[in-house]
Short mmCIF file of C-alpha atoms in Angstrom, two decimals:
data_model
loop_
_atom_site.label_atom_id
_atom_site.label_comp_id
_atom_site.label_asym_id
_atom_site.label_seq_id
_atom_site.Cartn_x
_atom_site.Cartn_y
_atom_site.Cartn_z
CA UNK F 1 49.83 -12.07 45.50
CA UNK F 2 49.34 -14.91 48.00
CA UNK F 3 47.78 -13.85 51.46
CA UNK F 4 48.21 -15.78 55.08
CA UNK F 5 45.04 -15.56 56.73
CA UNK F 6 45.28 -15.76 60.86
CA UNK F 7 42.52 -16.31 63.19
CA UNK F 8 42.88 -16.07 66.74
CA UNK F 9 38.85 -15.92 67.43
CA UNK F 10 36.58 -18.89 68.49
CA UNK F 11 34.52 -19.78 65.38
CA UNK F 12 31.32 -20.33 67.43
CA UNK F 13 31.50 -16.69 69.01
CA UNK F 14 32.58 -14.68 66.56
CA UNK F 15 32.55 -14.58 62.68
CA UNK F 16 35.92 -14.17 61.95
CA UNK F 17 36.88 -17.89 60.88
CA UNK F 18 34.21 -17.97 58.29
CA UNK F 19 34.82 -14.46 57.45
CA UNK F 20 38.56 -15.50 56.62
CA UNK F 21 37.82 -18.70 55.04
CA UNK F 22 35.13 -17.06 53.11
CA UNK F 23 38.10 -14.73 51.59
CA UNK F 24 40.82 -17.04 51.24
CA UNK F 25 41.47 -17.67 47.67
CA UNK F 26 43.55 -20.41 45.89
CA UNK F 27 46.93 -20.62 47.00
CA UNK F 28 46.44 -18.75 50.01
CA UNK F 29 46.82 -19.80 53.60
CA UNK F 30 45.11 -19.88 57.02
CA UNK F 31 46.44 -19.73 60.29
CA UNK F 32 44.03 -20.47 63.36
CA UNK F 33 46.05 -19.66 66.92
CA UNK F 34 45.19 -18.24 69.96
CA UNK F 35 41.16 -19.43 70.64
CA UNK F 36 41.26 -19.67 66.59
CA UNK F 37 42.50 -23.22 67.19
CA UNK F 38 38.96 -24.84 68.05
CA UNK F 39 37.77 -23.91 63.79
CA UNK F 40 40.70 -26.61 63.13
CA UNK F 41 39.04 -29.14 65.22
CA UNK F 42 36.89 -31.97 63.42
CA UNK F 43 33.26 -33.23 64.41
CA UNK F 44 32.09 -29.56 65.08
CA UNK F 45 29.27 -28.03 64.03
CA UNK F 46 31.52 -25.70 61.84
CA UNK F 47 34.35 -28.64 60.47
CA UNK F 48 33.00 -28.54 57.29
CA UNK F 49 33.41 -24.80 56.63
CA UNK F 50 37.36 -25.54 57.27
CA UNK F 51 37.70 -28.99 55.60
CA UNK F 52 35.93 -28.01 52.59
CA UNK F 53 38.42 -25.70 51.46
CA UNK F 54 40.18 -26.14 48.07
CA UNK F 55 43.54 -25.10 47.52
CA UNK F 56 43.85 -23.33 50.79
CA UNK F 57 46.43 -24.62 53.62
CA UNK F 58 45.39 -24.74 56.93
CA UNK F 59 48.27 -24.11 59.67
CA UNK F 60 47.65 -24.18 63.71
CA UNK F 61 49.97 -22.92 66.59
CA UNK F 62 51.01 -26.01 68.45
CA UNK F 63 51.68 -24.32 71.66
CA UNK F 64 47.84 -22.90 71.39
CA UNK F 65 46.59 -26.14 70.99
CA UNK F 66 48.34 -27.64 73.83
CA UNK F 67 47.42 -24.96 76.51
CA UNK F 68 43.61 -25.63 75.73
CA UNK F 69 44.16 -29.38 75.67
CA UNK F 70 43.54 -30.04 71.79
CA UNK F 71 45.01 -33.21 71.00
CA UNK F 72 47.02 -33.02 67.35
CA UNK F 73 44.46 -36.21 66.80
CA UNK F 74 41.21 -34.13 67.06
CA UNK F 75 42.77 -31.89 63.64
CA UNK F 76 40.62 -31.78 60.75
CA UNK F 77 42.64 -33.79 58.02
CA UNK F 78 45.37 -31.68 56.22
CA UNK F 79 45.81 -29.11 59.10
CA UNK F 80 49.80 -28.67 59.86
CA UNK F 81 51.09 -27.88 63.21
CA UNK F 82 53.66 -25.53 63.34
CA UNK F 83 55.39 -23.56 66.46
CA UNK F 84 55.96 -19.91 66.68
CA UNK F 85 59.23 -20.23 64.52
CA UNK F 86 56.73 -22.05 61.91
CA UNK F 87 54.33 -18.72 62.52
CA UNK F 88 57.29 -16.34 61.59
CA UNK F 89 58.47 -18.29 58.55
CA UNK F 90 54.97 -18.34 56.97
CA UNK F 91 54.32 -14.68 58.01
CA UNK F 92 57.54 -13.84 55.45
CA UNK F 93 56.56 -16.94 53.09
CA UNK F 94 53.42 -14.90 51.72
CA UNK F 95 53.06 -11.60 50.65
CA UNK F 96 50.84 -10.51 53.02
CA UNK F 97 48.81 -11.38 56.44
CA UNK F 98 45.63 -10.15 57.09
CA UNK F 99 44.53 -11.04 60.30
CA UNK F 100 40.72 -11.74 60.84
CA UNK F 101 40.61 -10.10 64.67
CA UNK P 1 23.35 -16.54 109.78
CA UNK P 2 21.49 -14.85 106.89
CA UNK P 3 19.20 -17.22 104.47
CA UNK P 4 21.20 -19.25 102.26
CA UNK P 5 20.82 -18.19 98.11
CA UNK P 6 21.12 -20.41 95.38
CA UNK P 7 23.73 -18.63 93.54
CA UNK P 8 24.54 -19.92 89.75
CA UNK P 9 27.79 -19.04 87.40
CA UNK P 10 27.64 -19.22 83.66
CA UNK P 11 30.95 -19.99 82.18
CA UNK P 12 30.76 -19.09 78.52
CA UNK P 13 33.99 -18.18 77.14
CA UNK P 14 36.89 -20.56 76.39
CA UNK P 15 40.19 -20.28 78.60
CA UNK P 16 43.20 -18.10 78.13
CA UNK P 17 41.89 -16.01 75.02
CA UNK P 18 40.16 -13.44 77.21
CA UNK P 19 40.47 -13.26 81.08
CA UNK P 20 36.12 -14.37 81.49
CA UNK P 21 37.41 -18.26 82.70
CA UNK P 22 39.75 -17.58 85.17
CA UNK P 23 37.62 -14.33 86.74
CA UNK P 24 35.10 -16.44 86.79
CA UNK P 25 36.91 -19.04 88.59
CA UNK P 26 38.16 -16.63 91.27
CA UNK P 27 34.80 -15.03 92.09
CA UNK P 28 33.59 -18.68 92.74
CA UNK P 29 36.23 -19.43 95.30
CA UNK P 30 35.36 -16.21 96.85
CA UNK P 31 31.96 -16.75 96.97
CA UNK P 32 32.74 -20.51 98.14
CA UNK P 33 33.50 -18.47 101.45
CA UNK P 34 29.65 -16.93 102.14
CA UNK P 35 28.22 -20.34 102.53
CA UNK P 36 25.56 -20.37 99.66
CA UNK P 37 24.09 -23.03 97.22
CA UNK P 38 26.37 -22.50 94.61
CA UNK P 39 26.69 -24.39 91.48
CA UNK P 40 28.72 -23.89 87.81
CA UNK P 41 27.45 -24.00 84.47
CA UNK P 42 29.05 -24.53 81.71
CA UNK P 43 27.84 -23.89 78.16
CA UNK P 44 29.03 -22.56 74.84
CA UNK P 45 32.28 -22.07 74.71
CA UNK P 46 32.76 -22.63 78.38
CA UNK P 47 33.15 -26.11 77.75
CA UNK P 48 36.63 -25.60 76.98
CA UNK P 49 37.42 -24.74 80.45
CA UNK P 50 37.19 -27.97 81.66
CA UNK P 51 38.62 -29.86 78.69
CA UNK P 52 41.58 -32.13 79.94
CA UNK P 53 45.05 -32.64 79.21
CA UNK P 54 45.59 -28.68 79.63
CA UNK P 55 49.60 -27.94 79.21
CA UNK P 56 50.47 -24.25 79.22
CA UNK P 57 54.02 -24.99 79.01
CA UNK P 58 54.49 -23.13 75.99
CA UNK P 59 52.40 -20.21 75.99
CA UNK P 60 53.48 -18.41 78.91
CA UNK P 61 50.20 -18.13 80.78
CA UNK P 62 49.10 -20.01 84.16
CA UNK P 63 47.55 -23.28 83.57
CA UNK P 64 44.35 -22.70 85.58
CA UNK P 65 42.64 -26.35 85.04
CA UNK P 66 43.80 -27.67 87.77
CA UNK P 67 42.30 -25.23 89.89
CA UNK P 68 38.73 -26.88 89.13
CA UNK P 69 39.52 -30.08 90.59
CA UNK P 70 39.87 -28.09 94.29
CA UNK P 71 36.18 -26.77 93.85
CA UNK P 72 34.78 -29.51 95.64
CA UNK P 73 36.81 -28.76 98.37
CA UNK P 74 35.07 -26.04 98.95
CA UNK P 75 31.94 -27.66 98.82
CA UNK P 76 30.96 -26.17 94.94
CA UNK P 77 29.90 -29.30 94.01
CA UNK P 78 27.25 -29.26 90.95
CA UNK P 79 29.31 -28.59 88.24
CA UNK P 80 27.04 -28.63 85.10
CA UNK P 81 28.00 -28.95 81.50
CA UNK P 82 25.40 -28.42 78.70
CA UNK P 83 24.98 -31.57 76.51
CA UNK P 84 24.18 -29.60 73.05
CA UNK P 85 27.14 -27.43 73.93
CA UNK P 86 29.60 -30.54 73.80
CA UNK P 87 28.35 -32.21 70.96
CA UNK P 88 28.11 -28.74 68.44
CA UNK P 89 32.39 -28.92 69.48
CA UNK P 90 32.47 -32.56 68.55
CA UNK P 91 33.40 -33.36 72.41
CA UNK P 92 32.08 -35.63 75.00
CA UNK P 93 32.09 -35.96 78.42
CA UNK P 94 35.62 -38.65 78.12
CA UNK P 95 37.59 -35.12 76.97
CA UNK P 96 36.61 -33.09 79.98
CA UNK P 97 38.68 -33.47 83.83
CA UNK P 98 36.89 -36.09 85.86
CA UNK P 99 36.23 -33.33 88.69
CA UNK P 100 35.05 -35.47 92.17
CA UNK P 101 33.58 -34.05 95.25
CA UNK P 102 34.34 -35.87 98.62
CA UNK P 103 30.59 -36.48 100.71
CA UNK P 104 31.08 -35.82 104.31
CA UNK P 105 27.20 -37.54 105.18
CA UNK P 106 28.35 -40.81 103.44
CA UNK P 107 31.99 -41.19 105.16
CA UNK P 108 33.81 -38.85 102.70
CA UNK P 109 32.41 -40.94 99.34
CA UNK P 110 33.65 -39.50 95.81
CA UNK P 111 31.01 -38.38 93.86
CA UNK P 112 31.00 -36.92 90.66
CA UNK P 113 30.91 -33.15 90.48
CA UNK P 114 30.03 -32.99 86.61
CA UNK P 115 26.21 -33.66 85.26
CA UNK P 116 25.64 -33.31 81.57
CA UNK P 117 22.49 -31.72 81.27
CA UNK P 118 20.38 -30.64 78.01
CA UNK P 119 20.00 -27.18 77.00
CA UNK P 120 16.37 -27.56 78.57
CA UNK P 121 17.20 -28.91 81.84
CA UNK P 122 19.99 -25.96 82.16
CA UNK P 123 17.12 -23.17 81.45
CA UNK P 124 14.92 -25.09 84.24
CA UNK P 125 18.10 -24.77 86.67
CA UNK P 126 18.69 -20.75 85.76
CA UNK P 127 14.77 -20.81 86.44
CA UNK P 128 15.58 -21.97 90.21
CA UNK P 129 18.20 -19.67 91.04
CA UNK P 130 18.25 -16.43 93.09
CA UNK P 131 21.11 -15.13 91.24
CA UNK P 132 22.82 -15.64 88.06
CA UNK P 133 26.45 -14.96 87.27
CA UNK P 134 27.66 -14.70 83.44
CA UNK P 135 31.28 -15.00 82.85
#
């Protein structure tokens, strides 16, 4: 049973990105939106938590990242942008979310 | 005219998740109206509140950021953003608004509003303050 992760919590205030990525087994997914979007940034203090993932993929909302004025070029390497279409179709691509509040 | 009070807001929290940034924002401009030393800080998270190229287009919220460029207007001009903050996000002072003040005693000059200061000099700042604000 494949899970997609979301995270809609800044990483440096609250636990729930390493909490998530802590869970996320092979073939599963995560999903950072909302304030989430700053884990999926690279050069933090927490990058390395994301990018070492194996086997994981990482998604982000686009339209999150925009408002807070993320560039797509600040991603950590293998992180896919998707819109909220992109949010729905992975929502009913795995079997279930769990969403790390 | 009552004595003027260094007054000092600490912005935190990153925009548009929670409501913190743009409160904050709005008791500042009130404030701005009683006349007193007022100045921003911005560390942690809060950061993110200045961080440029802000487009809310697609989110269905009020893009605030531009709000912070008319601070100096009303004469909040010390705008200070905490050094270890910005580097623990993997940011620099290039991805935050270049946010001017306009100096009436040196025929209208802009100035910089923003100082990057080190977690240090920020506690030495809070030190000199009457009041502090968290946001």
């Amino acid at each position: 049973m494949s899970i997609l992760h979301t995270v809609n919590k800044s990483p440096f205030e609250k636990s729930s990105m390493a909490s998530a990525m802590a869970h996320a087994a092979d073939g599963s997914a995560v999903l950072f939106y909302e304030d989430g979007v700053y884990a999926a940034t690279k050069g933090t203090s927490l990058s390395d938590t994301v990018s070492s993932a194996d086997g994981v993929k990482l998604y982000v909302l686009g339209p999150d990242l925009k408002a807070r004025g993320v560039a797509e070029d600040r991603l950590i390497d293998g992180v896919q942008v998707v819109d909220y279409t992109g949010f729905v179709d992975l929502a009913t691509e795995y079997d279930k979310v769990v969403a790390w509040v | 005219m009552s004595e003027t009070k260094k007054f000092m807001y600490l912005n935190r929290r990153p925009p548009y998740g929670t409501i913190y940034a743009w409160e904050s924002l709005e008791v500042v401009l009130i404030g701005a109206a009683f006349e007193q030393d007022v100045s921003l800080a911005f560390l942690d998270d809060g950061v993110y509140q200045i961080m440029k190229g802000q487009d809310t287009g697609e989110v269905d919220m009020k893009n605030f950021s531009p709000t912070y460029s008319a601070l100096g207007d009303y004469e909040v001009t010390k705008l200070y953003v905490e050094k270890e903050s910005l580097e623990e996000r993997g940011l620099s002072i290039d991805d935050l608004m270049h946010l001017t003040w306009e100096d009436e005693d040196e025929d209208w000059a802009e100035k910089d509003s923003i100082q990057v200061v080190t977690r240090a000099e920020l506690a030495k700042l809070m030190d000199e303050q009457d009041v502090v604000f968290s946001f």
